[in-house]
Coordinates of C-alpha atoms in Angstrom, one line a residue:
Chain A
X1 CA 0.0 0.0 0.0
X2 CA 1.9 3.1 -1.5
X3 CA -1.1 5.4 -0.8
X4 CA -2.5 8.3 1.6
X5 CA -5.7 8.5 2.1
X6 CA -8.0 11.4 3.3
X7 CA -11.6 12.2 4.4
X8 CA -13.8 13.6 3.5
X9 CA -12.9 14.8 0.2
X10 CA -15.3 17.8 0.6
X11 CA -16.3 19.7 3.4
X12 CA -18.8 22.5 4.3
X13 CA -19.5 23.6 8.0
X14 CA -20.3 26.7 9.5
X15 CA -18.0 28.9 11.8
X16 CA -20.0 27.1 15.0
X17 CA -19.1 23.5 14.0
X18 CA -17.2 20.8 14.9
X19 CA -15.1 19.1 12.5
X20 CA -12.4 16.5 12.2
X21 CA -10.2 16.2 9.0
X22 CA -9.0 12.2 9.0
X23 CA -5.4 11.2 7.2
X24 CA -4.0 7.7 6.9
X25 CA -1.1 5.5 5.7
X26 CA 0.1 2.4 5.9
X27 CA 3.6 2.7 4.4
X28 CA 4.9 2.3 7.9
X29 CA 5.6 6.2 7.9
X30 CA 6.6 8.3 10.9
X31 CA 6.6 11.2 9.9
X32 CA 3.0 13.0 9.0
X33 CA 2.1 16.4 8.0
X34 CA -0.5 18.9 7.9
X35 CA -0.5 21.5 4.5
X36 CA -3.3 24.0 4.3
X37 CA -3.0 25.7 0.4
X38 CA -5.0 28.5 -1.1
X39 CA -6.1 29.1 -4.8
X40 CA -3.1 28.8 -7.1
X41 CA -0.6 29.2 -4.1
X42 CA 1.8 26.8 -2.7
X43 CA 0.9 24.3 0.0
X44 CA 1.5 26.3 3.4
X45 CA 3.2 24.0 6.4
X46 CA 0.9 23.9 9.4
X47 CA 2.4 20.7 11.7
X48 CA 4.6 18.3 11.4
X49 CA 4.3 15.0 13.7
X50 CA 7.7 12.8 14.2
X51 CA 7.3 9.8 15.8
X52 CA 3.6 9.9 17.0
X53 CA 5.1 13.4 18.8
X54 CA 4.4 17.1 17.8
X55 CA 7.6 17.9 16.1
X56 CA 6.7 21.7 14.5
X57 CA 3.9 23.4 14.6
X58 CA 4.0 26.7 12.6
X59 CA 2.2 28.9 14.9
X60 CA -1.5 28.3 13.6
X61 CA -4.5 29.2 15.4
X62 CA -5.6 27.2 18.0
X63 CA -8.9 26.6 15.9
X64 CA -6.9 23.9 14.4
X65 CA -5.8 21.1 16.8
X66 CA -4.1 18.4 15.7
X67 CA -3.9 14.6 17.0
X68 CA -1.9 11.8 16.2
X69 CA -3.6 8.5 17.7
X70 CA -1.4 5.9 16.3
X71 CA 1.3 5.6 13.7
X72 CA -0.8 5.4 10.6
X73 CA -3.4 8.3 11.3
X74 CA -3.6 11.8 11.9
X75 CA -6.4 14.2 12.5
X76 CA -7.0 17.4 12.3
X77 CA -10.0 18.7 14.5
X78 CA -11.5 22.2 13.4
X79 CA -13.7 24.5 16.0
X80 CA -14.9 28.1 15.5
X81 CA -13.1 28.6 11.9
X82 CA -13.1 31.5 10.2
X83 CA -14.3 31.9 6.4
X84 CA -10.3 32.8 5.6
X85 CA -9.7 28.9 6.6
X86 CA -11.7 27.9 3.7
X87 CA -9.0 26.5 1.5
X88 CA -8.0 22.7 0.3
X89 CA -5.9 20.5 3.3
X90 CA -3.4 18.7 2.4
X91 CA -1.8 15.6 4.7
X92 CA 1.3 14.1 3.4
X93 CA 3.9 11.7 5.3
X94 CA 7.6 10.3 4.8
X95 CA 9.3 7.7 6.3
X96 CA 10.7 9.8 8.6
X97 CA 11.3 13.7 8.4
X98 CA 13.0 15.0 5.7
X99 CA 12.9 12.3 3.5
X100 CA 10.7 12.4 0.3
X101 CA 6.9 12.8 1.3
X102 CA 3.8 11.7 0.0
X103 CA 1.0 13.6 -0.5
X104 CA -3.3 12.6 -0.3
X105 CA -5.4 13.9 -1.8
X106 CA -6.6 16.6 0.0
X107 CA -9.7 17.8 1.9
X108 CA -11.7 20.8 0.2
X109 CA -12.8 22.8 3.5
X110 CA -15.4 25.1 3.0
X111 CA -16.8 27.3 6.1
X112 CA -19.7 29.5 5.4
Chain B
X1 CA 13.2 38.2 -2.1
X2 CA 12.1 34.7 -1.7
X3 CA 14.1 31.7 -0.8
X4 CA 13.0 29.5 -3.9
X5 CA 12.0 31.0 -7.4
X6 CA 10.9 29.3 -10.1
X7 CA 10.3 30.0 -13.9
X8 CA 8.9 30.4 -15.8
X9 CA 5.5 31.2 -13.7
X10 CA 3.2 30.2 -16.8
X11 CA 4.3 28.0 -19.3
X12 CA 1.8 27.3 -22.9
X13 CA 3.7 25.0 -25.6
X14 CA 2.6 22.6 -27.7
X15 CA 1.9 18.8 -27.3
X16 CA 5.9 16.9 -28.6
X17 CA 7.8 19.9 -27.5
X18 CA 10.7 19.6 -24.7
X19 CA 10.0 21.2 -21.2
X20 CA 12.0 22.7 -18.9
X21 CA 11.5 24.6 -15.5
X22 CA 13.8 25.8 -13.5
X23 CA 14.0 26.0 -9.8
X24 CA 16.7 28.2 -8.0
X25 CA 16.8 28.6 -4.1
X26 CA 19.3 30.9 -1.4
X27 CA 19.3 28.8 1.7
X28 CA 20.9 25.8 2.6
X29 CA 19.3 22.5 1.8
X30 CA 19.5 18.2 2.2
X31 CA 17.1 18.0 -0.3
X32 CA 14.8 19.1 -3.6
X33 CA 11.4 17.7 -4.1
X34 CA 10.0 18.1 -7.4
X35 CA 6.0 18.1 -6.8
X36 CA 3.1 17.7 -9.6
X37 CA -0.1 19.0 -8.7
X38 CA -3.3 18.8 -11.0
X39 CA -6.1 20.8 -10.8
X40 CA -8.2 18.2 -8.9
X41 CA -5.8 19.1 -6.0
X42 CA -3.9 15.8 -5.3
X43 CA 0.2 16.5 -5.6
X44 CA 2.3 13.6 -6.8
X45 CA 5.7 13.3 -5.8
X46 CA 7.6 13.3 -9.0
X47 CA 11.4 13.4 -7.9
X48 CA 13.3 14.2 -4.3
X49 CA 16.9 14.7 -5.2
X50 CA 20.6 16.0 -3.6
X51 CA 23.1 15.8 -6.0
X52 CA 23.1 14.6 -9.3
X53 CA 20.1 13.8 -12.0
X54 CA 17.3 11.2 -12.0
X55 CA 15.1 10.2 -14.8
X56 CA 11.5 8.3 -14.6
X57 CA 10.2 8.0 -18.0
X58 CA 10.0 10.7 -19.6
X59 CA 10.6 13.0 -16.9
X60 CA 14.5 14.0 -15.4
X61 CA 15.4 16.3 -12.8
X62 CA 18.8 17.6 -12.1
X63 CA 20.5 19.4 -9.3
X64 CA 23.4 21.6 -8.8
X65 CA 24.2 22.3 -5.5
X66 CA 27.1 24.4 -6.1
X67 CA 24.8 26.8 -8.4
X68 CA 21.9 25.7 -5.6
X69 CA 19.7 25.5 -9.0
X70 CA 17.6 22.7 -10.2
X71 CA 15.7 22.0 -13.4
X72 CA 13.0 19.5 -14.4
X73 CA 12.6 18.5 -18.0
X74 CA 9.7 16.3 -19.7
X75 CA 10.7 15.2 -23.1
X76 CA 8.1 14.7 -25.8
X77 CA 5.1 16.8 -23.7
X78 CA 1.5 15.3 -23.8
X79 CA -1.3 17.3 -22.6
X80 CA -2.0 15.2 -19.8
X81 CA 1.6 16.7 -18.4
X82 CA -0.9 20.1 -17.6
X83 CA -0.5 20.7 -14.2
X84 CA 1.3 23.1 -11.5
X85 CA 5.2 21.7 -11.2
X86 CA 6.0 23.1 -7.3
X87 CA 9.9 22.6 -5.9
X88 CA 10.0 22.5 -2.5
X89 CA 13.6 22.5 -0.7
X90 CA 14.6 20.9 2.6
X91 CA 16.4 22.8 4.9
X92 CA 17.3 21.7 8.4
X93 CA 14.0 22.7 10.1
X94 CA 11.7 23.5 6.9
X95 CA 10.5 22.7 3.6
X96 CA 9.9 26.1 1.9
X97 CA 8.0 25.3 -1.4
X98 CA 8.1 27.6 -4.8
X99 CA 5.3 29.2 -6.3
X100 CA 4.9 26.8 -8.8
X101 CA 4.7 26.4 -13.0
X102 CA 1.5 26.0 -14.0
X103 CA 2.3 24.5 -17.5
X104 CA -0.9 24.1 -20.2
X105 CA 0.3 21.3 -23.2
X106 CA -1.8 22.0 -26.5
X107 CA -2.9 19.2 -28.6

């Protein structure tokens, strides 16, 4: 299995809901990560897990809360966004960091 | 100024012709990824490189550290190569990504 998988593809919620964004690999990986990207920008770094730990987070809101319940899956749980956060999500992993990562296919977040 | 630049920004040619973008960064890396993103969203990682070139099909990257410049090239271009062509360096802490090539292939 040479894949990442995410769900949902799409997603709409308002600024009041409670969300979780679900990533998944079974390449053995230990290193996950967390890309949020704009319209016809580059992917934008928001965490980085290492070994089941929080390795980097780039100082994102704390709307965004990561997890990272086992070696093969990573959420991202959403609360209170804003419409700005709307935007495609991007979860990629390596083997471990810095080595060539693999991207999903993204989550289309939409919040109204 | 940034840390990576690419070009060209936009790229049109037609369908047979030889591609090249070029990717040139400032900071110290381990590593070049060369990323393909389509316009479903989905990025496939095409090439990650440090020295040298590497060829997969009809694509080949190649990296100069010295220069700290890279370039990918897709021989006889199809216009299901249309899509945004990202390099992304690894620095120590970071992976700072380019702005990306969107390149359109005419039949």
């Amino acid at each position: 299995d040479t894949e990442v998988t995410q769900t949902p593809k799409h997603l709409v919620m308002g600024m009041t809901n409670k969300k979780s964004l679900k990533c998944e690999q079974h390449m053995g990986h230990r290193a996950m990560y967390w890309y949020k990207q704009k319209a016809k920008k580059p992917p934008e770094l928001m965490f980085v897990y290492s070994y089941e730990k929080l390795s980097i987070n780039e100082s994102v809101p704390s709307r965004f809360s990561p997890e990272c319940p086992n070696s093969s899956l990573l959420n991202l749980h959403l609360h209170a966004l804003q419409p700005e956060d709307s935007a495609l999500y991007l979860c990629a992993s390596s083997q471990i960091e810095r080595l060539q990562q693999y991207f999903g296919p993204g989550t289309r977040l939409t919040v109204l | 100024k940034n840390e990576v630049e690419q070009s060209p920004q936009n790229l049109t040619a037609q369908e047979g012709e030889f591609i090249t973008i070029n990717c040139s960064y400032s900071v110290g890396i381990s590593a070049l990824h060369w990323l393909q993103q389509h316009p479903g969203g989905g990025i496939v990682s095409l090439f990650m490189l440090s020295s040298g070139k590497k060829k997969h099909g009809r694509l080949i990257a190649t990296i100069n550290i010295q220069e700290k410049h890279s370039s990918l090239h897709i021989t006889a271009s199809h216009p299901r190569d249309s899509a945004v062509y990202i390099c992304a360096v690894i620095g120590d802490d970071k992976i700072i990504f380019g702005k990306g090539t969107r390149l359109h292939i005419l039949p």
